[in-house]
Short mmCIF file of C-alpha atoms in Angstrom, two decimals:
data_model
loop_
_atom_site.label_atom_id
_atom_site.label_comp_id
_atom_site.label_asym_id
_atom_site.label_seq_id
_atom_site.Cartn_x
_atom_site.Cartn_y
_atom_site.Cartn_z
CA MET A 1 -162.82 3.50 -42.74
CA ALA A 2 -160.29 3.18 -39.93
CA SER A 3 -162.59 5.02 -37.48
CA SER A 4 -165.47 2.59 -38.10
CA TRP A 5 -163.14 -0.34 -37.51
CA ILE A 6 -161.89 1.17 -34.24
CA GLY A 7 -165.49 1.78 -33.12
CA HIS A 8 -166.32 -1.84 -33.80
CA LEU A 9 -163.23 -3.00 -31.90
CA ARG A 10 -164.15 -0.84 -28.88
CA SER A 11 -167.57 -2.41 -28.72
CA SER A 12 -166.32 -5.98 -29.11
CA GLY A 13 -162.92 -6.26 -27.46
CA GLY A 14 -161.91 -3.21 -25.49
CA VAL A 15 -158.56 -1.51 -25.25
CA LEU A 16 -156.50 -4.72 -25.53
CA THR A 17 -158.00 -5.53 -28.92
CA ILE A 18 -157.31 -2.01 -30.14
CA CYS A 19 -153.66 -2.32 -29.08
CA LEU A 20 -153.31 -5.59 -30.94
CA PHE A 21 -154.86 -4.06 -34.04
CA VAL A 22 -152.57 -1.03 -33.96
CA THR A 23 -149.51 -3.27 -33.53
CA LEU A 24 -150.58 -5.39 -36.50
CA LEU A 25 -151.24 -2.30 -38.59
CA THR A 26 -147.81 -0.86 -37.69
CA CYS A 27 -146.02 -4.06 -38.70
CA THR A 28 -147.87 -4.07 -42.00
CA PHE A 29 -146.77 -0.53 -42.83
CA ARG A 30 -143.19 -1.30 -41.73
CA CYS A 31 -142.74 -4.50 -43.71
CA SER A 32 -139.67 -3.04 -45.40
CA ASP A 33 -137.99 -2.71 -41.99
CA CYS A 34 -138.64 -6.38 -41.28
CA ALA A 35 -136.58 -7.59 -44.26
CA LYS A 36 -133.68 -9.92 -43.56
CA PRO A 37 -130.33 -8.10 -43.27
CA SER A 38 -127.88 -8.46 -46.14
CA ASN A 39 -125.53 -11.43 -46.36
CA ILE A 40 -121.78 -10.77 -46.52
CA ILE A 41 -118.84 -12.69 -48.00
CA LEU A 42 -115.20 -11.70 -47.53
CA ILE A 43 -112.64 -13.38 -49.80
CA LEU A 44 -109.12 -12.78 -48.49
CA THR A 45 -106.15 -13.94 -50.53
CA ASP A 46 -102.59 -14.31 -49.21
CA ASP A 47 -99.81 -12.04 -50.57
CA GLN A 48 -101.73 -10.80 -53.63
CA ASP A 49 -100.30 -7.57 -54.99
CA ILE A 50 -102.00 -4.93 -57.10
CA GLU A 51 -98.97 -2.93 -58.27
CA MET A 52 -97.14 -5.77 -60.05
CA GLY A 53 -100.14 -7.06 -62.02
CA GLY A 54 -101.45 -9.40 -59.35
CA MET A 55 -105.07 -8.94 -60.45
CA THR A 56 -104.37 -9.72 -64.11
CA PRO A 57 -105.37 -13.42 -63.83
CA MET A 58 -108.62 -12.50 -62.05
CA LYS A 59 -110.85 -11.97 -65.08
CA LYS A 60 -113.93 -13.54 -63.47
CA ALA A 61 -113.47 -11.70 -60.19
CA LYS A 62 -113.09 -8.37 -61.95
CA ALA A 63 -116.20 -9.01 -64.05
CA LEU A 64 -118.42 -10.51 -61.35
CA ILE A 65 -117.40 -8.27 -58.44
CA GLY A 66 -115.55 -5.19 -59.73
CA ASP A 67 -117.70 -4.54 -62.81
CA ALA A 68 -120.82 -5.37 -60.83
CA GLY A 69 -119.83 -2.92 -58.10
CA VAL A 70 -116.83 -0.86 -57.08
CA THR A 71 -113.07 -1.10 -57.49
CA PHE A 72 -111.02 0.87 -54.96
CA SER A 73 -107.83 2.20 -56.54
CA ASN A 74 -106.32 3.35 -53.23
CA ALA A 75 -106.67 0.45 -50.81
CA PHE A 76 -103.88 -0.17 -48.29
CA THR A 77 -102.85 -2.57 -45.56
CA ALA A 78 -101.98 -1.40 -42.06
CA SER A 79 -98.96 -3.74 -42.09
CA PRO A 80 -97.29 -5.59 -44.99
CA LEU A 81 -97.00 -8.90 -43.15
CA CYS A 82 -99.53 -11.73 -42.85
CA CYS A 83 -100.29 -12.10 -39.15
CA PRO A 84 -100.29 -8.40 -38.18
CA SER A 85 -102.41 -7.59 -41.24
CA ARG A 86 -104.94 -10.38 -40.67
CA SER A 87 -105.12 -9.39 -37.01
CA SER A 88 -106.00 -5.87 -38.17
CA ILE A 89 -108.78 -7.24 -40.35
CA LEU A 90 -110.24 -9.26 -37.49
CA SER A 91 -109.89 -6.55 -34.84
CA GLY A 92 -110.32 -3.37 -36.89
CA LYS A 93 -107.21 -2.02 -35.18
CA TYR A 94 -103.78 -0.78 -36.10
CA PRO A 95 -100.93 -3.11 -35.05
CA HIS A 96 -99.90 -0.81 -32.19
CA ASN A 97 -103.33 -1.48 -30.67
CA HIS A 98 -103.84 -5.19 -31.35
CA LEU A 99 -100.15 -5.79 -30.45
CA VAL A 100 -99.43 -8.50 -33.03
CA ARG A 101 -95.86 -7.68 -34.05
CA ASN A 102 -94.94 -10.46 -36.47
CA ASN A 103 -95.69 -14.04 -37.56
CA SER A 104 -94.39 -15.74 -34.42
CA ILE A 105 -96.09 -16.85 -31.20
CA SER A 106 -93.68 -14.62 -29.27
CA GLY A 107 -94.77 -11.80 -31.59
CA ASN A 108 -98.38 -12.40 -30.40
CA CYS A 109 -99.52 -14.20 -33.57
CA SER A 110 -102.51 -16.34 -32.50
CA SER A 111 -101.07 -16.46 -28.99
CA VAL A 112 -102.98 -17.12 -25.77
CA THR A 113 -102.86 -13.37 -25.14
CA TRP A 114 -104.42 -12.68 -28.54
CA GLN A 115 -107.12 -15.24 -27.84
CA LYS A 116 -107.99 -13.72 -24.48
CA GLU A 117 -107.74 -10.04 -25.33
CA ALA A 118 -108.54 -9.62 -29.04
CA GLU A 119 -110.74 -12.48 -30.24
CA PRO A 120 -113.66 -11.76 -27.87
CA SER A 121 -114.10 -8.34 -29.52
CA ALA A 122 -113.29 -9.32 -33.10
CA PHE A 123 -115.95 -8.46 -35.65
CA PRO A 124 -117.46 -12.01 -36.04
CA VAL A 125 -118.59 -11.80 -32.39
CA TYR A 126 -120.71 -8.76 -33.23
CA LEU A 127 -122.17 -10.52 -36.28
CA SER A 128 -123.10 -13.52 -34.16
CA LYS A 129 -124.94 -11.23 -31.77
CA MET A 130 -126.86 -9.88 -34.78
CA HIS A 131 -127.97 -13.50 -35.50
CA TYR A 132 -125.70 -13.98 -38.50
CA ARG A 133 -124.71 -17.56 -39.28
CA THR A 134 -120.95 -17.54 -39.79
CA PHE A 135 -118.46 -19.69 -41.72
CA TYR A 136 -114.66 -19.56 -41.80
CA GLY A 137 -112.58 -21.51 -44.32
CA GLY A 138 -108.83 -21.52 -45.03
CA LYS A 139 -105.89 -19.70 -43.49
CA TYR A 140 -106.53 -17.82 -40.25
CA LEU A 141 -103.34 -16.64 -38.51
CA ASN A 142 -99.87 -18.07 -39.17
CA GLN A 143 -99.52 -19.71 -35.75
CA TYR A 144 -103.10 -20.92 -35.43
CA GLY A 145 -103.25 -24.47 -34.10
CA SER A 146 -99.91 -24.29 -32.28
CA LYS A 147 -99.77 -26.48 -29.19
CA GLU A 148 -98.61 -23.46 -27.15
CA ALA A 149 -101.89 -21.74 -27.99
CA GLY A 150 -104.47 -24.48 -27.48
CA GLY A 151 -103.97 -26.50 -30.65
CA VAL A 152 -106.81 -27.29 -33.05
CA ALA A 153 -109.36 -27.44 -30.23
CA HIS A 154 -109.37 -23.66 -29.98
CA VAL A 155 -112.20 -22.15 -32.05
CA PRO A 156 -112.44 -18.35 -31.76
CA PRO A 157 -115.81 -16.98 -30.62
CA GLY A 158 -118.31 -15.89 -33.23
CA TRP A 159 -117.90 -18.75 -35.70
CA ASP A 160 -120.63 -21.35 -36.32
CA GLN A 161 -118.62 -23.32 -38.88
CA TRP A 162 -114.84 -23.46 -38.57
CA HIS A 163 -112.75 -25.16 -41.29
CA THR A 164 -109.38 -23.59 -40.65
CA LEU A 165 -105.81 -24.30 -41.68
CA VAL A 166 -103.26 -25.12 -39.00
CA GLY A 167 -100.23 -22.90 -39.56
CA ASN A 168 -99.20 -21.07 -42.71
CA SER A 169 -100.42 -21.41 -46.27
CA LYS A 170 -100.25 -24.81 -47.95
CA TYR A 171 -102.07 -26.42 -50.87
CA TYR A 172 -101.60 -30.10 -49.97
CA ASN A 173 -100.50 -32.16 -46.94
CA TYR A 174 -101.96 -29.93 -44.26
CA THR A 175 -104.10 -30.18 -41.15
CA LEU A 176 -107.43 -28.44 -40.57
CA SER A 177 -109.32 -27.66 -37.43
CA VAL A 178 -112.89 -28.60 -38.28
CA ASN A 179 -115.01 -27.14 -35.51
CA GLY A 180 -112.21 -27.91 -33.06
CA LYS A 181 -111.32 -31.40 -34.28
CA GLU A 182 -108.19 -32.35 -36.20
CA GLU A 183 -108.62 -33.31 -39.86
CA ARG A 184 -105.55 -34.37 -41.84
CA HIS A 185 -105.24 -34.00 -45.59
CA ALA A 186 -102.88 -35.52 -48.14
CA ASP A 187 -102.11 -34.75 -51.78
CA SER A 188 -105.16 -35.78 -53.80
CA TYR A 189 -106.31 -32.90 -55.98
CA GLU A 190 -109.96 -33.97 -55.86
CA LYS A 191 -110.02 -34.29 -52.05
CA ASP A 192 -107.32 -32.03 -50.70
CA TYR A 193 -106.45 -29.00 -52.86
CA LEU A 194 -107.10 -26.31 -50.27
CA THR A 195 -108.57 -23.58 -52.46
CA ASP A 196 -111.15 -25.99 -53.86
CA LEU A 197 -111.84 -27.52 -50.46
CA VAL A 198 -112.64 -24.08 -49.01
CA LEU A 199 -114.97 -23.42 -51.93
CA ASN A 200 -116.75 -26.77 -51.69
CA ARG A 201 -117.36 -26.47 -47.98
CA SER A 202 -118.64 -22.93 -48.36
CA LEU A 203 -121.08 -24.12 -51.02
CA HIS A 204 -122.26 -26.85 -48.64
CA PHE A 205 -122.73 -24.23 -45.94
CA LEU A 206 -124.92 -22.22 -48.32
CA GLU A 207 -126.99 -25.28 -49.18
CA GLU A 208 -127.54 -26.19 -45.53
CA ARG A 209 -128.11 -22.67 -44.20
CA SER A 210 -131.31 -21.56 -42.54
CA PRO A 211 -132.99 -19.02 -44.85
CA ILE A 212 -134.33 -17.22 -41.78
CA HIS A 213 -130.91 -15.85 -40.83
CA PRO A 214 -128.38 -13.78 -42.79
CA PHE A 215 -124.95 -15.33 -43.26
CA PHE A 216 -121.34 -14.21 -43.24
CA MET A 217 -118.55 -16.22 -44.84
CA MET A 218 -114.83 -15.50 -44.68
CA LEU A 219 -112.92 -17.50 -47.29
CA CYS A 220 -109.13 -17.44 -47.10
CA PRO A 221 -107.44 -19.52 -49.81
CA PRO A 222 -103.64 -19.95 -49.74
CA SER A 223 -103.10 -18.33 -53.15
CA PRO A 224 -100.86 -16.78 -54.23
CA HIS A 225 -98.57 -17.52 -51.25
CA SER A 226 -95.61 -19.86 -51.65
CA PRO A 227 -95.10 -22.74 -52.41
CA TRP A 228 -97.17 -21.66 -55.45
CA THR A 229 -98.69 -25.09 -56.12
CA ALA A 230 -101.17 -24.65 -58.96
CA ALA A 231 -104.11 -26.95 -59.63
CA PRO A 232 -103.23 -29.58 -62.27
CA GLN A 233 -105.28 -27.89 -64.98
CA TYR A 234 -103.39 -24.61 -64.54
CA GLN A 235 -99.81 -25.77 -64.22
CA LYS A 236 -99.03 -24.85 -67.85
CA SER A 237 -100.76 -21.47 -67.80
CA PHE A 238 -98.82 -18.24 -68.38
CA VAL A 239 -95.76 -20.13 -69.63
CA ASP A 240 -94.31 -16.98 -71.23
CA VAL A 241 -95.12 -14.59 -68.37
CA LYS A 242 -92.27 -12.90 -66.53
CA ALA A 243 -92.16 -10.39 -63.69
CA PRO A 244 -92.60 -6.80 -64.95
CA ARG A 245 -89.29 -5.13 -65.79
CA ASP A 246 -90.48 -1.55 -65.34
CA GLY A 247 -90.60 0.85 -62.38
CA SER A 248 -88.12 -0.07 -59.65
CA PHE A 249 -87.34 -3.55 -60.97
CA ASN A 250 -83.63 -4.39 -60.57
CA LYS A 251 -82.85 -0.84 -59.44
CA PRO A 252 -80.44 -0.08 -56.57
CA GLY A 253 -81.94 1.08 -53.29
CA LYS A 254 -80.21 4.46 -53.38
CA ASP A 255 -80.76 6.79 -50.39
CA LYS A 256 -82.92 4.18 -48.68
CA HIS A 257 -82.78 2.34 -45.39
CA TRP A 258 -79.66 0.18 -45.13
CA LEU A 259 -81.61 -3.05 -45.76
CA LEU A 260 -82.49 -1.72 -49.22
CA ARG A 261 -78.87 -0.80 -49.87
CA GLN A 262 -77.51 -4.34 -49.35
CA PRO A 263 -78.98 -6.33 -52.29
CA VAL A 264 -76.70 -7.28 -55.15
CA ASN A 265 -77.30 -4.97 -58.11
CA PRO A 266 -77.80 -5.85 -60.84
CA MET A 267 -79.38 -9.08 -59.71
CA PRO A 268 -77.73 -12.34 -60.85
CA ASN A 269 -79.46 -14.19 -63.67
CA SER A 270 -80.21 -17.06 -61.29
CA THR A 271 -82.15 -14.70 -59.02
CA ILE A 272 -84.13 -13.27 -61.93
CA GLU A 273 -84.99 -16.76 -63.17
CA TYR A 274 -86.11 -17.71 -59.67
CA LEU A 275 -88.38 -14.68 -59.22
CA ASP A 276 -89.83 -15.12 -62.73
CA ASN A 277 -90.81 -18.68 -61.83
CA ALA A 278 -92.35 -17.44 -58.58
CA TYR A 279 -94.26 -14.73 -60.41
CA ARG A 280 -95.66 -17.25 -62.89
CA GLY A 281 -96.56 -19.71 -60.13
CA ARG A 282 -98.41 -17.02 -58.22
CA TRP A 283 -100.60 -16.27 -61.22
CA GLN A 284 -101.27 -19.97 -61.80
CA THR A 285 -102.54 -20.49 -58.24
CA LEU A 286 -104.85 -17.49 -58.56
CA LEU A 287 -106.82 -19.10 -61.39
CA SER A 288 -108.41 -21.43 -58.84
CA VAL A 289 -109.43 -18.43 -56.75
CA ASP A 290 -110.99 -16.91 -59.84
CA ASP A 291 -112.98 -20.12 -60.27
CA MET A 292 -114.01 -19.83 -56.61
CA VAL A 293 -115.52 -16.39 -57.25
CA GLU A 294 -117.47 -17.65 -60.25
CA ALA A 295 -118.83 -20.68 -58.39
CA LEU A 296 -119.91 -18.58 -55.41
CA VAL A 297 -121.74 -16.06 -57.58
CA LYS A 298 -123.52 -18.85 -59.44
CA LYS A 299 -124.55 -20.52 -56.19
CA LEU A 300 -125.83 -17.26 -54.71
CA ASP A 301 -127.83 -16.66 -57.86
CA SER A 302 -129.32 -20.16 -57.81
CA ILE A 303 -130.48 -19.80 -54.19
CA LYS A 304 -131.79 -16.28 -54.92
CA GLU A 305 -129.40 -14.56 -52.51
CA LEU A 306 -127.09 -12.78 -54.96
CA GLU A 307 -128.94 -9.46 -54.92
CA ASN A 308 -128.96 -9.42 -51.12
CA THR A 309 -125.27 -10.28 -50.64
CA TYR A 310 -122.20 -8.06 -50.36
CA ILE A 311 -119.05 -9.71 -51.72
CA PHE A 312 -115.65 -8.26 -50.76
CA TYR A 313 -112.47 -9.36 -52.53
CA THR A 314 -109.10 -8.30 -51.13
CA SER A 315 -105.66 -9.43 -49.92
CA ASP A 316 -103.77 -9.14 -46.64
CA HIS A 317 -100.95 -7.12 -48.28
CA GLY A 318 -98.98 -6.74 -51.48
CA TYR A 319 -95.77 -8.35 -52.71
CA HIS A 320 -92.61 -7.69 -54.69
CA THR A 321 -90.61 -9.63 -57.27
CA GLY A 322 -87.33 -7.88 -58.02
CA GLN A 323 -88.22 -4.33 -56.99
CA PHE A 324 -85.10 -2.51 -55.71
CA SER A 325 -83.29 -5.82 -56.37
CA LEU A 326 -85.19 -7.60 -53.58
CA PRO A 327 -85.98 -11.07 -55.01
CA ILE A 328 -89.37 -12.00 -53.47
CA ASP A 329 -91.22 -11.06 -50.30
CA LYS A 330 -93.24 -8.28 -48.65
CA ARG A 331 -92.44 -6.37 -45.37
CA GLN A 332 -91.31 -3.13 -47.03
CA LEU A 333 -92.88 0.32 -46.89
CA TYR A 334 -93.22 0.78 -50.64
CA GLU A 335 -96.39 0.84 -52.70
CA PHE A 336 -95.89 -2.65 -54.11
CA ASP A 337 -96.05 -4.11 -50.58
CA ILE A 338 -98.67 -1.89 -48.91
CA ARG A 339 -101.26 -1.50 -51.67
CA ILE A 340 -103.92 -4.19 -51.91
CA PRO A 341 -106.73 -5.07 -54.32
CA LEU A 342 -110.26 -4.28 -53.11
CA LEU A 343 -113.43 -5.05 -55.09
CA VAL A 344 -116.94 -4.93 -53.63
CA ARG A 345 -120.43 -5.60 -54.96
CA GLY A 346 -123.74 -5.58 -53.12
CA PRO A 347 -127.07 -3.87 -52.48
CA GLY A 348 -127.01 -0.13 -53.07
CA ILE A 349 -123.65 -0.18 -54.87
CA LYS A 350 -123.83 1.05 -58.45
CA PRO A 351 -121.90 -1.03 -60.99
CA LYS A 352 -118.64 -0.16 -62.74
CA GLN A 353 -117.40 2.36 -60.21
CA THR A 354 -113.74 3.14 -59.59
CA LEU A 355 -113.23 5.10 -56.39
CA GLN A 356 -110.16 7.09 -55.39
CA SER A 357 -111.09 7.28 -51.69
CA PRO A 358 -108.26 5.92 -49.52
CA VAL A 359 -109.40 2.86 -47.58
CA MET A 360 -107.57 0.41 -45.33
CA ASN A 361 -107.92 -3.15 -44.21
CA ILE A 362 -108.76 -1.90 -40.69
CA ASP A 363 -111.88 -0.45 -42.33
CA LEU A 364 -113.12 -3.83 -43.55
CA PRO A 365 -114.63 -5.05 -40.25
CA VAL A 366 -116.21 -1.66 -39.50
CA THR A 367 -117.79 -1.60 -42.97
CA ILE A 368 -119.06 -5.17 -42.55
CA LEU A 369 -120.60 -4.31 -39.17
CA ASP A 370 -122.12 -1.17 -40.66
CA ILE A 371 -123.80 -3.30 -43.33
CA ALA A 372 -125.04 -5.70 -40.64
CA GLY A 373 -126.70 -2.87 -38.73
CA VAL A 374 -124.39 -2.85 -35.73
CA ASN A 375 -124.25 0.39 -33.74
CA LEU A 376 -120.72 1.51 -34.61
CA SER A 377 -120.50 3.90 -31.68
CA ALA A 378 -120.40 0.82 -29.43
CA VAL A 379 -117.55 -0.79 -31.38
CA ASN A 380 -113.96 -0.16 -30.26
CA MET A 381 -112.10 -0.14 -33.57
CA ASP A 382 -109.63 2.20 -35.28
CA GLY A 383 -111.08 1.82 -38.77
CA GLN A 384 -114.06 3.56 -40.31
CA SER A 385 -116.85 2.38 -42.58
CA PHE A 386 -116.40 2.97 -46.29
CA LEU A 387 -120.04 2.13 -46.99
CA PRO A 388 -120.69 5.88 -47.55
CA GLN A 389 -118.10 5.89 -50.35
CA MET A 390 -119.53 2.77 -52.01
CA ALA A 391 -123.21 3.57 -51.58
CA PRO A 392 -123.84 7.27 -50.78
CA SER A 393 -127.59 6.65 -50.92
CA LEU A 394 -127.28 4.38 -47.86
CA ARG A 395 -124.88 6.36 -45.65
CA ASN A 396 -123.29 9.76 -45.22
CA GLY A 397 -119.64 9.88 -44.27
CA THR A 398 -116.21 11.35 -44.85
CA GLU A 399 -112.97 9.85 -46.09
CA ARG A 400 -109.78 9.89 -44.03
CA PRO A 401 -107.15 12.52 -44.92
CA PHE A 402 -104.16 10.30 -44.04
CA PHE A 403 -103.31 6.98 -42.41
CA LEU A 404 -100.64 4.84 -40.81
CA VAL A 405 -98.61 1.83 -41.98
CA GLU A 406 -96.49 -0.04 -39.42
CA HIS A 407 -94.00 -2.91 -39.47
CA ASN A 408 -91.93 -4.54 -36.73
CA GLY A 409 -88.84 -6.10 -38.25
CA GLU A 410 -87.72 -9.64 -37.47
CA GLY A 411 -84.24 -11.10 -37.32
CA TYR A 412 -82.22 -13.98 -35.95
CA SER A 413 -80.31 -13.37 -32.74
CA SER A 414 -77.38 -15.27 -34.28
CA LYS A 415 -75.86 -15.03 -37.74
CA ASP A 416 -77.99 -16.37 -40.56
CA PRO A 417 -76.29 -19.63 -41.72
CA SER A 418 -76.84 -18.70 -45.36
CA CYS A 419 -75.39 -15.23 -44.88
CA PRO A 420 -72.88 -15.14 -41.99
CA LYS A 421 -70.91 -12.15 -43.31
CA LEU A 422 -73.82 -9.79 -42.52
CA GLY A 423 -73.87 -10.71 -38.84
CA PRO A 424 -76.89 -11.24 -36.55
CA GLY A 425 -80.23 -9.48 -36.65
CA LEU A 426 -81.39 -10.39 -40.17
CA ALA A 427 -83.99 -12.76 -41.58
CA GLU A 428 -85.47 -14.06 -44.84
CA CYS A 429 -82.04 -14.23 -46.48
CA PHE A 430 -81.37 -15.69 -49.92
CA PRO A 431 -78.23 -17.64 -50.83
CA ASP A 432 -76.65 -14.58 -52.48
CA CYS A 433 -76.95 -12.73 -49.14
CA VAL A 434 -79.95 -10.61 -49.95
CA CYS A 435 -81.98 -10.33 -46.75
CA GLU A 436 -85.60 -9.21 -46.82
CA ASP A 437 -86.00 -8.34 -43.12
CA ALA A 438 -84.06 -7.32 -40.02
CA PHE A 439 -84.65 -6.31 -36.42
CA ASN A 440 -84.18 -2.67 -37.35
CA ASN A 441 -86.39 -2.89 -40.40
CA THR A 442 -88.95 -1.45 -37.99
CA TYR A 443 -90.77 1.57 -39.32
CA ALA A 444 -93.91 3.64 -39.24
CA CYS A 445 -95.23 5.69 -42.15
CA VAL A 446 -97.88 8.32 -42.61
CA ARG A 447 -99.43 8.26 -46.07
CA THR A 448 -101.63 10.99 -47.48
CA LEU A 449 -103.42 11.38 -50.80
CA LYS A 450 -105.63 14.38 -50.09
CA ASP A 451 -103.06 17.09 -49.28
CA GLY A 452 -100.40 15.94 -51.70
CA ASN A 453 -99.61 12.37 -52.69
CA LEU A 454 -96.94 11.90 -50.03
CA GLN A 455 -95.37 9.22 -47.86
CA TYR A 456 -93.27 9.97 -44.78
CA CYS A 457 -91.54 7.12 -42.92
CA GLU A 458 -89.35 6.89 -39.82
CA PHE A 459 -87.22 3.90 -38.85
CA ALA A 460 -86.55 2.75 -35.31
CA ASP A 461 -82.81 2.27 -35.76
CA ASN A 462 -79.59 3.92 -34.67
CA GLU A 463 -79.67 6.17 -37.76
CA SER A 464 -83.22 7.39 -37.09
CA PHE A 465 -83.49 7.02 -40.85
CA VAL A 466 -86.26 8.90 -42.67
CA GLU A 467 -87.68 8.29 -46.15
CA VAL A 468 -89.99 10.73 -47.93
CA TYR A 469 -91.60 10.30 -51.34
CA ASN A 470 -93.73 12.41 -53.64
CA LEU A 471 -95.83 9.76 -55.35
CA THR A 472 -97.19 12.20 -57.93
CA SER A 473 -93.82 13.01 -59.47
CA ASP A 474 -92.16 9.73 -58.44
CA PRO A 475 -94.75 6.91 -58.45
CA HIS A 476 -92.07 4.21 -58.18
CA GLN A 477 -90.40 5.82 -55.14
CA LEU A 478 -86.99 5.97 -56.76
CA GLU A 479 -85.89 9.18 -55.01
CA ASN A 480 -85.92 9.80 -51.27
CA ILE A 481 -86.53 13.57 -51.09
CA VAL A 482 -86.04 13.99 -47.33
CA LYS A 483 -83.15 16.43 -47.89
CA LYS A 484 -85.01 18.45 -50.52
CA VAL A 485 -88.42 19.19 -49.02
CA ASP A 486 -89.42 22.11 -46.81
CA PRO A 487 -88.47 21.37 -43.18
CA ALA A 488 -91.92 22.63 -42.18
CA LEU A 489 -93.48 19.80 -44.17
CA LEU A 490 -91.24 17.28 -42.45
CA GLN A 491 -92.25 18.65 -39.06
CA SER A 492 -95.94 18.50 -39.99
CA MET A 493 -95.68 14.90 -41.19
CA ASN A 494 -93.69 13.95 -38.11
CA GLN A 495 -96.40 15.36 -35.84
CA ARG A 496 -99.09 13.47 -37.73
CA LEU A 497 -97.06 10.28 -37.42
CA ILE A 498 -96.63 10.74 -33.67
CA LYS A 499 -100.38 11.21 -33.24
CA LEU A 500 -101.21 8.19 -35.41
CA GLN A 501 -98.75 5.94 -33.58
CA SER A 502 -100.54 6.60 -30.30
CA CYS A 503 -104.12 6.83 -31.59
CA MET A 504 -106.97 4.59 -30.45
CA GLY A 505 -110.53 4.35 -31.75
CA ASP A 506 -112.03 7.75 -32.55
CA SER A 507 -108.68 9.51 -32.28
CA CYS A 508 -107.40 7.46 -35.26
CA ARG A 509 -110.18 8.90 -37.40
CA ASN A 510 -110.15 12.50 -36.19
CA ILE A 511 -106.50 13.55 -36.46
CA ILE A 512 -106.08 16.86 -38.27
#
């Protein structure tokens, strides 16, 4: 049949006609390759823990994303602080490579240097080059919109729609940069509640999108960050809920870094009441995020894009409420601060999976680019794609044997007014002189799950303090075993830590 057609074409149109026919025939047989790439949505909450029950309010998210796909039980942040962590998600790099040290402009948070050196190679730029239509809504980096760094007029490259909060998390009375123009908001729930506003504008983006192009949306609601302002309909939810009293709750920080040895123990009743209220408020704010997930899934289904869309749900880091007598915050090396929720659904991912593979937030952008079809060998990132773990039928790959967690401590150069007796160099202090951070709360940890469930941490202080935990026998990290373990193990972990602290790109993934 084909030979008679080719003979006819030779007699009637020559070689050019044959070439056109072969091209047409090839496209017909390769129609599956011409399909539109998958859409991607990343939902990133602020300060949502996994260890203290932070996913309990998320019934819809767990059903619509986790049960429909995969739940990662060992997901970690590269740094338990907002701006360094979010910078890792955008850049795919450890903090020692993206150089964001803390939440301040001087710490490189959304600074001019960050804009010039990191944003041009952040993962949305690659998606834009792959013809994705992109949308950002909600919190970006803590110092975004600062006058010292270009104000609201600065829109990072790679974003088609930019509806981004100026500064840190708020629910009302905030300013947005809407595609580079200032937009002020007040305190009307219907018009201004930030979680709902992000949702509504993302839905509008979906309605107005061009069906020719795939889309990527990054939605960053303020929940459950302070000031824990719940939507009106949820302000009476969880009235009897209190922070969990198990594990390391209200325990002294014995044999730990000096910052963990200074809290009052047992905690005063006023502190416990305060952290219980915070815990309850956090859950209340998350109910609106749960509604966001439901509304997005319904919209994707109605526009017939649900089966071709990957949805990621995660947080920038964990949180604590009373662990080791620390009232409320993050910034510590322990599981409650470094573990994060991670749920993913999408094409090729079988439902109702729970995976033990260790993954990190620096892996998120690499995985997203892998889904988008970007050549990863041309991408300068420290993370690695976990698409092979989620969907082995789509990719082959290996999981990392161990990884790094870093934090650069912050403190005031003068004495904290609320806590003068402790002297300078501390920050985030409560009235009863419990401080959550300090200049020398600067540490680096190597964490491994494959060759023993271990954590090894070194502090940059005048003690050269070391903490070591066996998470199998001591999941709550109550006992620092640095003086009990084999010195050979300490040396091995120290060498791994040294290599990780200086790694870049491929070397971060190939350390033995």
